[in-house]
């Protein structure tokens, strides 16, 4: 891990979303991030059958992530949205 990556990891929140493979889910997730001005610095999409996993790194904000996570969980088709524990 480079110094830049380490610095980013210290200042970021990792979120993982498990959802149905559906364009509406993807669109609503991205809309929500834009509305909250929280576009991820890194994002990974993985698919397993009818399930997709979205993992993203967001720069930490002074406001809690709980509101954003609650809104993600409320999107039809989202099964789970949680923060990931940071290694260390």
mmCIF file of N, CA, C and O in Angstrom:
data_model
loop_
_atom_site.group_PDB
_atom_site.id
_atom_site.type_symbol
_atom_site.label_atom_id
_atom_site.label_comp_id
_atom_site.label_asym_id
_atom_site.label_seq_id
_atom_site.Cartn_x
_atom_site.Cartn_y
_atom_site.Cartn_z
ATOM 1 N N UNK A 1 0.843 -1.168 0.000
ATOM 2 C CA UNK A 1 0.000 0.000 0.000
ATOM 3 C C UNK A 1 0.893 1.238 0.000
ATOM 4 O O UNK A 1 1.793 1.350 0.808
ATOM 5 N N UNK A 2 0.612 2.153 -0.903
ATOM 6 C CA UNK A 2 1.395 3.382 -0.976
ATOM 7 C C UNK A 2 0.965 4.335 0.132
ATOM 8 O O UNK A 2 -0.073 4.152 0.766
ATOM 9 N N UNK A 3 1.751 5.381 0.341
ATOM 10 C CA UNK A 3 1.422 6.379 1.362
ATOM 11 C C UNK A 3 0.095 7.066 1.029
ATOM 12 O O UNK A 3 -0.704 7.353 1.916
ATOM 13 N N UNK A 4 -0.142 7.331 -0.248
ATOM 14 C CA UNK A 4 -1.396 7.959 -0.664
ATOM 15 C C UNK A 4 -2.577 7.051 -0.368
ATOM 16 O O UNK A 4 -3.603 7.499 0.139
ATOM 17 N N UNK A 5 -2.444 5.752 -0.689
ATOM 18 C CA UNK A 5 -3.515 4.802 -0.411
ATOM 19 C C UNK A 5 -3.766 4.686 1.080
ATOM 20 O O UNK A 5 -4.905 4.604 1.526
ATOM 21 N N UNK A 6 -2.710 4.670 1.880
ATOM 22 C CA UNK A 6 -2.850 4.579 3.336
ATOM 23 C C UNK A 6 -3.557 5.817 3.878
ATOM 24 O O UNK A 6 -4.435 5.709 4.730
ATOM 25 N N UNK A 7 -3.202 6.986 3.385
ATOM 26 C CA UNK A 7 -3.837 8.221 3.828
ATOM 27 C C UNK A 7 -5.316 8.218 3.457
ATOM 28 O O UNK A 7 -6.165 8.609 4.257
ATOM 29 N N UNK A 8 -5.637 7.771 2.248
ATOM 30 C CA UNK A 8 -7.020 7.707 1.806
ATOM 31 C C UNK A 8 -7.805 6.737 2.683
ATOM 32 O O UNK A 8 -8.917 7.029 3.109
ATOM 33 N N UNK A 9 -7.218 5.569 2.981
ATOM 34 C CA UNK A 9 -7.899 4.558 3.790
ATOM 35 C C UNK A 9 -8.204 5.084 5.191
ATOM 36 O O UNK A 9 -9.243 4.773 5.759
ATOM 37 N N UNK A 10 -7.318 5.911 5.735
ATOM 38 C CA UNK A 10 -7.532 6.473 7.067
ATOM 39 C C UNK A 10 -8.682 7.470 7.079
ATOM 40 O O UNK A 10 -9.325 7.660 8.098
ATOM 41 N N UNK A 11 -8.949 8.111 5.957
ATOM 42 C CA UNK A 11 -9.964 9.160 5.895
ATOM 43 C C UNK A 11 -11.254 8.708 5.213
ATOM 44 O O UNK A 11 -12.121 9.516 4.943
ATOM 45 N N UNK A 12 -11.400 7.419 4.915
ATOM 46 C CA UNK A 12 -12.558 6.984 4.161
ATOM 47 C C UNK A 12 -13.445 6.022 4.944
ATOM 48 O O UNK A 12 -13.019 5.407 5.915
ATOM 49 N N UNK A 13 -14.671 5.951 4.491
ATOM 50 C CA UNK A 13 -15.650 5.017 5.018
ATOM 51 C C UNK A 13 -15.937 4.007 3.917
ATOM 52 O O UNK A 13 -16.202 4.390 2.778
ATOM 53 N N UNK A 14 -15.865 2.735 4.258
ATOM 54 C CA UNK A 14 -16.135 1.673 3.298
ATOM 55 C C UNK A 14 -17.579 1.218 3.476
ATOM 56 O O UNK A 14 -17.987 0.898 4.593
ATOM 57 N N UNK A 15 -18.343 1.191 2.400
ATOM 58 C CA UNK A 15 -19.735 0.756 2.435
ATOM 59 C C UNK A 15 -19.910 -0.401 1.470
ATOM 60 O O UNK A 15 -19.380 -0.378 0.360
ATOM 61 N N UNK A 16 -20.664 -1.402 1.905
ATOM 62 C CA UNK A 16 -20.985 -2.543 1.050
ATOM 63 C C UNK A 16 -22.503 -2.660 0.956
ATOM 64 O O UNK A 16 -23.195 -2.622 1.971
ATOM 65 N N UNK A 17 -22.985 -2.785 -0.264
ATOM 66 C CA UNK A 17 -24.417 -2.909 -0.524
ATOM 67 C C UNK A 17 -24.653 -4.213 -1.263
ATOM 68 O O UNK A 17 -23.988 -4.495 -2.266
ATOM 69 N N UNK A 18 -25.599 -5.003 -0.781
ATOM 70 C CA UNK A 18 -26.027 -6.226 -1.459
ATOM 71 C C UNK A 18 -27.433 -5.969 -1.990
ATOM 72 O O UNK A 18 -28.308 -5.531 -1.238
ATOM 73 N N UNK A 19 -27.636 -6.233 -3.277
ATOM 74 C CA UNK A 19 -28.924 -5.898 -3.891
ATOM 75 C C UNK A 19 -29.232 -6.818 -5.058
ATOM 76 O O UNK A 19 -28.367 -7.558 -5.536
ATOM 77 N N UNK A 20 -30.476 -6.729 -5.509
ATOM 78 C CA UNK A 20 -30.879 -7.434 -6.718
ATOM 79 C C UNK A 20 -30.163 -6.823 -7.913
ATOM 80 O O UNK A 20 -29.882 -5.621 -7.927
ATOM 81 N N UNK A 21 -29.869 -7.659 -8.912
ATOM 82 C CA UNK A 21 -29.317 -7.141 -10.161
ATOM 83 C C UNK A 21 -30.479 -6.500 -10.911
ATOM 84 O O UNK A 21 -31.349 -7.183 -11.440
ATOM 85 N N UNK A 22 -30.517 -5.176 -10.903
ATOM 86 C CA UNK A 22 -31.634 -4.438 -11.482
ATOM 87 C C UNK A 22 -31.146 -3.028 -11.793
ATOM 88 O O UNK A 22 -30.519 -2.391 -10.940
ATOM 89 N N UNK A 23 -31.442 -2.552 -12.989
ATOM 90 C CA UNK A 23 -30.996 -1.206 -13.358
ATOM 91 C C UNK A 23 -31.578 -0.139 -12.444
ATOM 92 O O UNK A 23 -30.937 0.867 -12.160
ATOM 93 N N UNK A 24 -32.795 -0.365 -11.947
ATOM 94 C CA UNK A 24 -33.423 0.603 -11.060
ATOM 95 C C UNK A 24 -32.651 0.756 -9.760
ATOM 96 O O UNK A 24 -32.510 1.866 -9.237
ATOM 97 N N UNK A 25 -32.132 -0.337 -9.231
ATOM 98 C CA UNK A 25 -31.356 -0.286 -7.988
ATOM 99 C C UNK A 25 -30.075 0.510 -8.220
ATOM 100 O O UNK A 25 -29.748 1.417 -7.452
ATOM 101 N N UNK A 26 -29.359 0.182 -9.273
ATOM 102 C CA UNK A 26 -28.109 0.882 -9.582
ATOM 103 C C UNK A 26 -28.352 2.373 -9.778
ATOM 104 O O UNK A 26 -27.630 3.206 -9.232
ATOM 105 N N UNK A 27 -29.379 2.701 -10.531
ATOM 106 C CA UNK A 27 -29.716 4.094 -10.798
ATOM 107 C C UNK A 27 -30.058 4.834 -9.512
ATOM 108 O O UNK A 27 -29.587 5.948 -9.272
ATOM 109 N N UNK A 28 -30.864 4.224 -8.659
ATOM 110 C CA UNK A 28 -31.261 4.877 -7.404
ATOM 111 C C UNK A 28 -30.066 5.053 -6.459
ATOM 112 O O UNK A 28 -29.968 6.064 -5.765
ATOM 113 N N UNK A 29 -29.172 4.066 -6.415
ATOM 114 C CA UNK A 29 -27.971 4.217 -5.582
ATOM 115 C C UNK A 29 -27.135 5.408 -6.043
ATOM 116 O O UNK A 29 -26.701 6.231 -5.235
ATOM 117 N N UNK A 30 -26.907 5.492 -7.344
ATOM 118 C CA UNK A 30 -26.105 6.600 -7.867
ATOM 119 C C UNK A 30 -26.818 7.940 -7.671
ATOM 120 O O UNK A 30 -26.186 8.934 -7.316
ATOM 121 N N UNK A 31 -28.141 7.971 -7.886
ATOM 122 C CA UNK A 31 -28.901 9.203 -7.640
ATOM 123 C C UNK A 31 -28.752 9.654 -6.198
ATOM 124 O O UNK A 31 -28.549 10.838 -5.926
ATOM 125 N N UNK A 32 -28.849 8.710 -5.267
ATOM 126 C CA UNK A 32 -28.731 9.027 -3.849
ATOM 127 C C UNK A 32 -27.357 9.610 -3.521
ATOM 128 O O UNK A 32 -27.244 10.599 -2.787
ATOM 129 N N UNK A 33 -26.312 9.028 -4.079
ATOM 130 C CA UNK A 33 -24.958 9.535 -3.844
ATOM 131 C C UNK A 33 -24.788 10.947 -4.402
ATOM 132 O O UNK A 33 -24.166 11.802 -3.771
ATOM 133 N N UNK A 34 -25.356 11.197 -5.575
ATOM 134 C CA UNK A 34 -25.256 12.530 -6.171
ATOM 135 C C UNK A 34 -26.042 13.545 -5.342
ATOM 136 O O UNK A 34 -25.553 14.641 -5.058
ATOM 137 N N UNK A 35 -27.249 13.176 -4.931
ATOM 138 C CA UNK A 35 -28.082 14.077 -4.120
ATOM 139 C C UNK A 35 -27.361 14.466 -2.836
ATOM 140 O O UNK A 35 -27.396 15.621 -2.413
ATOM 141 N N UNK A 36 -26.673 13.511 -2.224
ATOM 142 C CA UNK A 36 -25.956 13.771 -0.971
ATOM 143 C C UNK A 36 -24.535 14.277 -1.211
ATOM 144 O O UNK A 36 -23.788 14.463 -0.257
ATOM 145 N N UNK A 37 -24.174 14.480 -2.488
ATOM 146 C CA UNK A 37 -22.834 14.946 -2.852
ATOM 147 C C UNK A 37 -21.765 14.055 -2.221
ATOM 148 O O UNK A 37 -20.804 14.522 -1.624
ATOM 149 N N UNK A 38 -21.951 12.737 -2.333
ATOM 150 C CA UNK A 38 -21.060 11.755 -1.723
ATOM 151 C C UNK A 38 -20.594 10.745 -2.760
ATOM 152 O O UNK A 38 -20.614 9.557 -2.528
ATOM 153 N N UNK A 39 -20.180 11.200 -3.931
ATOM 154 C CA UNK A 39 -19.752 10.265 -4.960
ATOM 155 C C UNK A 39 -18.484 9.544 -4.505
ATOM 156 O O UNK A 39 -17.564 10.169 -3.984
ATOM 157 N N UNK A 40 -18.449 8.219 -4.655
ATOM 158 C CA UNK A 40 -17.319 7.437 -4.136
ATOM 159 C C UNK A 40 -16.000 7.756 -4.820
ATOM 160 O O UNK A 40 -15.956 8.059 -6.007
ATOM 161 N N UNK A 41 -14.930 7.649 -4.029
ATOM 162 C CA UNK A 41 -13.589 7.775 -4.578
ATOM 163 C C UNK A 41 -13.219 6.489 -5.308
ATOM 164 O O UNK A 41 -12.493 6.514 -6.288
ATOM 165 N N UNK A 42 -13.728 5.361 -4.798
ATOM 166 C CA UNK A 42 -13.532 4.047 -5.422
ATOM 167 C C UNK A 42 -14.841 3.289 -5.322
ATOM 168 O O UNK A 42 -15.565 3.404 -4.344
ATOM 169 N N UNK A 43 -15.105 2.482 -6.350
ATOM 170 C CA UNK A 43 -16.337 1.706 -6.359
ATOM 171 C C UNK A 43 -16.095 0.407 -7.114
ATOM 172 O O UNK A 43 -15.437 0.406 -8.153
ATOM 173 N N UNK A 44 -16.613 -0.689 -6.577
ATOM 174 C CA UNK A 44 -16.478 -1.988 -7.217
ATOM 175 C C UNK A 44 -17.859 -2.628 -7.299
ATOM 176 O O UNK A 44 -18.607 -2.624 -6.316
ATOM 177 N N UNK A 45 -18.191 -3.141 -8.473
ATOM 178 C CA UNK A 45 -19.442 -3.870 -8.677
ATOM 179 C C UNK A 45 -19.107 -5.316 -8.997
ATOM 180 O O UNK A 45 -18.273 -5.585 -9.861
ATOM 181 N N UNK A 46 -19.754 -6.240 -8.298
ATOM 182 C CA UNK A 46 -19.564 -7.666 -8.561
ATOM 183 C C UNK A 46 -20.935 -8.306 -8.662
ATOM 184 O O UNK A 46 -21.883 -7.891 -7.986
ATOM 185 N N UNK A 47 -21.032 -9.331 -9.498
ATOM 186 C CA UNK A 47 -22.319 -9.994 -9.715
ATOM 187 C C UNK A 47 -22.170 -11.484 -9.471
ATOM 188 O O UNK A 47 -21.202 -12.117 -9.874
ATOM 189 N N UNK A 48 -23.174 -12.049 -8.801
ATOM 190 C CA UNK A 48 -23.247 -13.487 -8.579
ATOM 191 C C UNK A 48 -24.703 -13.889 -8.807
ATOM 192 O O UNK A 48 -25.542 -13.704 -7.922
ATOM 193 N N UNK A 49 -25.004 -14.379 -9.991
ATOM 194 C CA UNK A 49 -26.388 -14.726 -10.322
ATOM 195 C C UNK A 49 -27.258 -13.486 -10.349
ATOM 196 O O UNK A 49 -26.999 -12.549 -11.083
ATOM 197 N N UNK A 50 -28.301 -13.468 -9.512
ATOM 198 C CA UNK A 50 -29.228 -12.335 -9.456
ATOM 199 C C UNK A 50 -28.884 -11.357 -8.325
ATOM 200 O O UNK A 50 -29.692 -10.526 -7.942
ATOM 201 N N UNK A 51 -27.686 -11.496 -7.768
ATOM 202 C CA UNK A 51 -27.251 -10.625 -6.675
ATOM 203 C C UNK A 51 -26.038 -9.813 -7.107
ATOM 204 O O UNK A 51 -25.139 -10.339 -7.750
ATOM 205 N N UNK A 52 -26.047 -8.526 -6.760
ATOM 206 C CA UNK A 52 -24.855 -7.707 -7.001
ATOM 207 C C UNK A 52 -24.368 -7.166 -5.677
ATOM 208 O O UNK A 52 -25.136 -6.897 -4.757
ATOM 209 N N UNK A 53 -23.057 -7.053 -5.590
ATOM 210 C CA UNK A 53 -22.399 -6.464 -4.435
ATOM 211 C C UNK A 53 -21.727 -5.179 -4.905
ATOM 212 O O UNK A 53 -20.954 -5.207 -5.864
ATOM 213 N N UNK A 54 -22.027 -4.100 -4.245
ATOM 214 C CA UNK A 54 -21.414 -2.810 -4.546
ATOM 215 C C UNK A 54 -20.585 -2.428 -3.327
ATOM 216 O O UNK A 54 -21.116 -2.319 -2.223
ATOM 217 N N UNK A 55 -19.296 -2.260 -3.524
ATOM 218 C CA UNK A 55 -18.408 -1.826 -2.454
ATOM 219 C C UNK A 55 -17.846 -0.471 -2.854
ATOM 220 O O UNK A 55 -17.382 -0.311 -3.981
ATOM 221 N N UNK A 56 -17.935 0.487 -1.942
ATOM 222 C CA UNK A 56 -17.471 1.836 -2.270
ATOM 223 C C UNK A 56 -16.718 2.457 -1.111
ATOM 224 O O UNK A 56 -16.943 2.105 0.046
ATOM 225 N N UNK A 57 -15.826 3.355 -1.449
ATOM 226 C CA UNK A 57 -15.064 4.130 -0.469
ATOM 227 C C UNK A 57 -15.479 5.584 -0.588
ATOM 228 O O UNK A 57 -15.347 6.182 -1.652
ATOM 229 N N UNK A 58 -15.996 6.118 0.495
ATOM 230 C CA UNK A 58 -16.405 7.518 0.535
ATOM 231 C C UNK A 58 -15.508 8.268 1.502
ATOM 232 O O UNK A 58 -15.199 7.760 2.586
ATOM 233 N N UNK A 59 -15.094 9.472 1.131
ATOM 234 C CA UNK A 59 -14.343 10.298 2.075
ATOM 235 C C UNK A 59 -15.230 10.575 3.273
ATOM 236 O O UNK A 59 -16.432 10.798 3.136
ATOM 237 N N UNK A 60 -14.640 10.528 4.455
ATOM 238 C CA UNK A 60 -15.418 10.762 5.672
ATOM 239 C C UNK A 60 -15.958 12.177 5.684
ATOM 240 O O UNK A 60 -15.313 13.104 5.244
ATOM 241 N N UNK A 61 -17.144 12.293 6.212
ATOM 242 C CA UNK A 61 -17.816 13.574 6.361
ATOM 243 C C UNK A 61 -18.081 13.798 7.850
ATOM 244 O O UNK A 61 -18.187 12.847 8.610
ATOM 245 N N UNK A 62 -18.235 15.043 8.257
ATOM 246 C CA UNK A 62 -18.554 15.299 9.659
ATOM 247 C C UNK A 62 -19.904 14.710 10.074
ATOM 248 O O UNK A 62 -20.103 14.322 11.198
ATOM 249 N N UNK A 63 -20.844 14.624 9.134
ATOM 250 C CA UNK A 63 -22.161 14.071 9.465
ATOM 251 C C UNK A 63 -22.098 12.545 9.426
ATOM 252 O O UNK A 63 -21.327 11.965 8.670
ATOM 253 N N UNK A 64 -22.914 11.887 10.243
ATOM 254 C CA UNK A 64 -22.874 10.425 10.295
ATOM 255 C C UNK A 64 -23.374 9.786 9.010
ATOM 256 O O UNK A 64 -24.200 10.346 8.301
ATOM 257 N N UNK A 65 -22.835 8.597 8.723
ATOM 258 C CA UNK A 65 -23.231 7.855 7.531
ATOM 259 C C UNK A 65 -24.582 7.178 7.711
ATOM 260 O O UNK A 65 -25.146 6.678 6.761
ATOM 261 N N UNK A 66 -25.103 7.139 8.929
ATOM 262 C CA UNK A 66 -26.314 6.374 9.205
ATOM 263 C C UNK A 66 -27.494 6.820 8.353
ATOM 264 O O UNK A 66 -28.279 5.989 7.909
ATOM 265 N N UNK A 67 -27.635 8.119 8.100
ATOM 266 C CA UNK A 67 -28.749 8.583 7.257
ATOM 267 C C UNK A 67 -28.606 8.068 5.838
ATOM 268 O O UNK A 67 -29.575 7.641 5.225
ATOM 269 N N UNK A 68 -27.400 8.136 5.300
ATOM 270 C CA UNK A 68 -27.159 7.657 3.949
ATOM 271 C C UNK A 68 -27.416 6.151 3.870
ATOM 272 O O UNK A 68 -28.072 5.672 2.937
ATOM 273 N N UNK A 69 -26.934 5.394 4.850
ATOM 274 C CA UNK A 69 -27.162 3.950 4.866
ATOM 275 C C UNK A 69 -28.646 3.627 4.980
ATOM 276 O O UNK A 69 -29.145 2.722 4.304
ATOM 277 N N UNK A 70 -29.369 4.348 5.817
ATOM 278 C CA UNK A 70 -30.810 4.123 5.962
ATOM 279 C C UNK A 70 -31.531 4.362 4.641
ATOM 280 O O UNK A 70 -32.429 3.589 4.264
ATOM 281 N N UNK A 71 -31.132 5.399 3.923
ATOM 282 C CA UNK A 71 -31.760 5.681 2.623
ATOM 283 C C UNK A 71 -31.393 4.620 1.597
ATOM 284 O O UNK A 71 -32.213 4.253 0.760
ATOM 285 N N UNK A 72 -30.156 4.109 1.647
ATOM 286 C CA UNK A 72 -29.766 3.021 0.746
ATOM 287 C C UNK A 72 -30.603 1.773 1.024
ATOM 288 O O UNK A 72 -31.079 1.119 0.103
ATOM 289 N N UNK A 73 -30.779 1.461 2.300
ATOM 290 C CA UNK A 73 -31.554 0.272 2.679
ATOM 291 C C UNK A 73 -33.012 0.382 2.260
ATOM 292 O O UNK A 73 -33.686 -0.625 2.073
ATOM 293 N N UNK A 74 -33.519 1.609 2.136
ATOM 294 C CA UNK A 74 -34.918 1.824 1.764
ATOM 295 C C UNK A 74 -35.173 1.673 0.269
ATOM 296 O O UNK A 74 -36.333 1.619 -0.159
ATOM 297 N N UNK A 75 -34.126 1.581 -0.537
ATOM 298 C CA UNK A 75 -34.289 1.426 -1.983
ATOM 299 C C UNK A 75 -34.833 0.028 -2.267
ATOM 300 O O UNK A 75 -34.271 -0.963 -1.797
ATOM 301 N N UNK A 76 -35.940 -0.073 -3.016
ATOM 302 C CA UNK A 76 -36.468 -1.399 -3.361
ATOM 303 C C UNK A 76 -35.408 -2.237 -4.074
ATOM 304 O O UNK A 76 -34.754 -1.760 -4.996
ATOM 305 N N UNK A 77 -35.209 -3.458 -3.614
ATOM 306 C CA UNK A 77 -34.218 -4.352 -4.204
ATOM 307 C C UNK A 77 -32.926 -4.423 -3.421
ATOM 308 O O UNK A 77 -32.127 -5.336 -3.614
ATOM 309 N N UNK A 78 -32.686 -3.464 -2.521
ATOM 310 C CA UNK A 78 -31.484 -3.499 -1.678
ATOM 311 C C UNK A 78 -31.768 -4.423 -0.503
ATOM 312 O O UNK A 78 -32.744 -4.254 0.219
ATOM 313 N N UNK A 79 -30.923 -5.417 -0.340
ATOM 314 C CA UNK A 79 -31.086 -6.384 0.746
ATOM 315 C C UNK A 79 -30.327 -5.961 1.997
ATOM 316 O O UNK A 79 -30.730 -6.252 3.117
ATOM 317 N N UNK A 80 -29.187 -5.288 1.779
ATOM 318 C CA UNK A 80 -28.318 -4.939 2.898
ATOM 319 C C UNK A 80 -27.418 -3.782 2.478
ATOM 320 O O UNK A 80 -26.960 -3.720 1.347
ATOM 321 N N UNK A 81 -27.156 -2.866 3.408
ATOM 322 C CA UNK A 81 -26.194 -1.771 3.207
ATOM 323 C C UNK A 81 -25.526 -1.521 4.549
ATOM 324 O O UNK A 81 -26.184 -1.154 5.516
ATOM 325 N N UNK A 82 -24.222 -1.782 4.616
ATOM 326 C CA UNK A 82 -23.499 -1.692 5.887
ATOM 327 C C UNK A 82 -22.122 -1.056 5.673
ATOM 328 O O UNK A 82 -21.568 -1.119 4.580
ATOM 329 N N UNK A 83 -21.593 -0.478 6.752
ATOM 330 C CA UNK A 83 -20.205 -0.038 6.715
ATOM 331 C C UNK A 83 -19.327 -1.251 7.003
ATOM 332 O O UNK A 83 -19.734 -2.166 7.726
ATOM 333 N N UNK A 84 -18.148 -1.268 6.422
ATOM 334 C CA UNK A 84 -17.193 -2.347 6.633
ATOM 335 C C UNK A 84 -16.146 -1.900 7.636
ATOM 336 O O UNK A 84 -15.735 -0.742 7.621
ATOM 337 N N UNK A 85 -15.718 -2.821 8.460
ATOM 338 C CA UNK A 85 -14.652 -2.519 9.423
ATOM 339 C C UNK A 85 -13.358 -2.299 8.659
ATOM 340 O O UNK A 85 -13.031 -3.031 7.733
ATOM 341 N N UNK A 86 -12.637 -1.276 9.073
ATOM 342 C CA UNK A 86 -11.358 -0.970 8.446
ATOM 343 C C UNK A 86 -10.267 -1.811 9.096
ATOM 344 O O UNK A 86 -10.238 -1.941 10.322
ATOM 345 N N UNK A 87 -9.368 -2.409 8.305
ATOM 346 C CA UNK A 87 -8.279 -3.180 8.898
ATOM 347 C C UNK A 87 -7.348 -2.283 9.700
ATOM 348 O O UNK A 87 -7.188 -1.119 9.397
ATOM 349 N N UNK A 88 -6.762 -2.859 10.711
ATOM 350 C CA UNK A 88 -5.808 -2.057 11.464
ATOM 351 C C UNK A 88 -6.063 -2.216 12.879
ATOM 352 O O UNK A 88 -5.569 -2.094 13.843
#
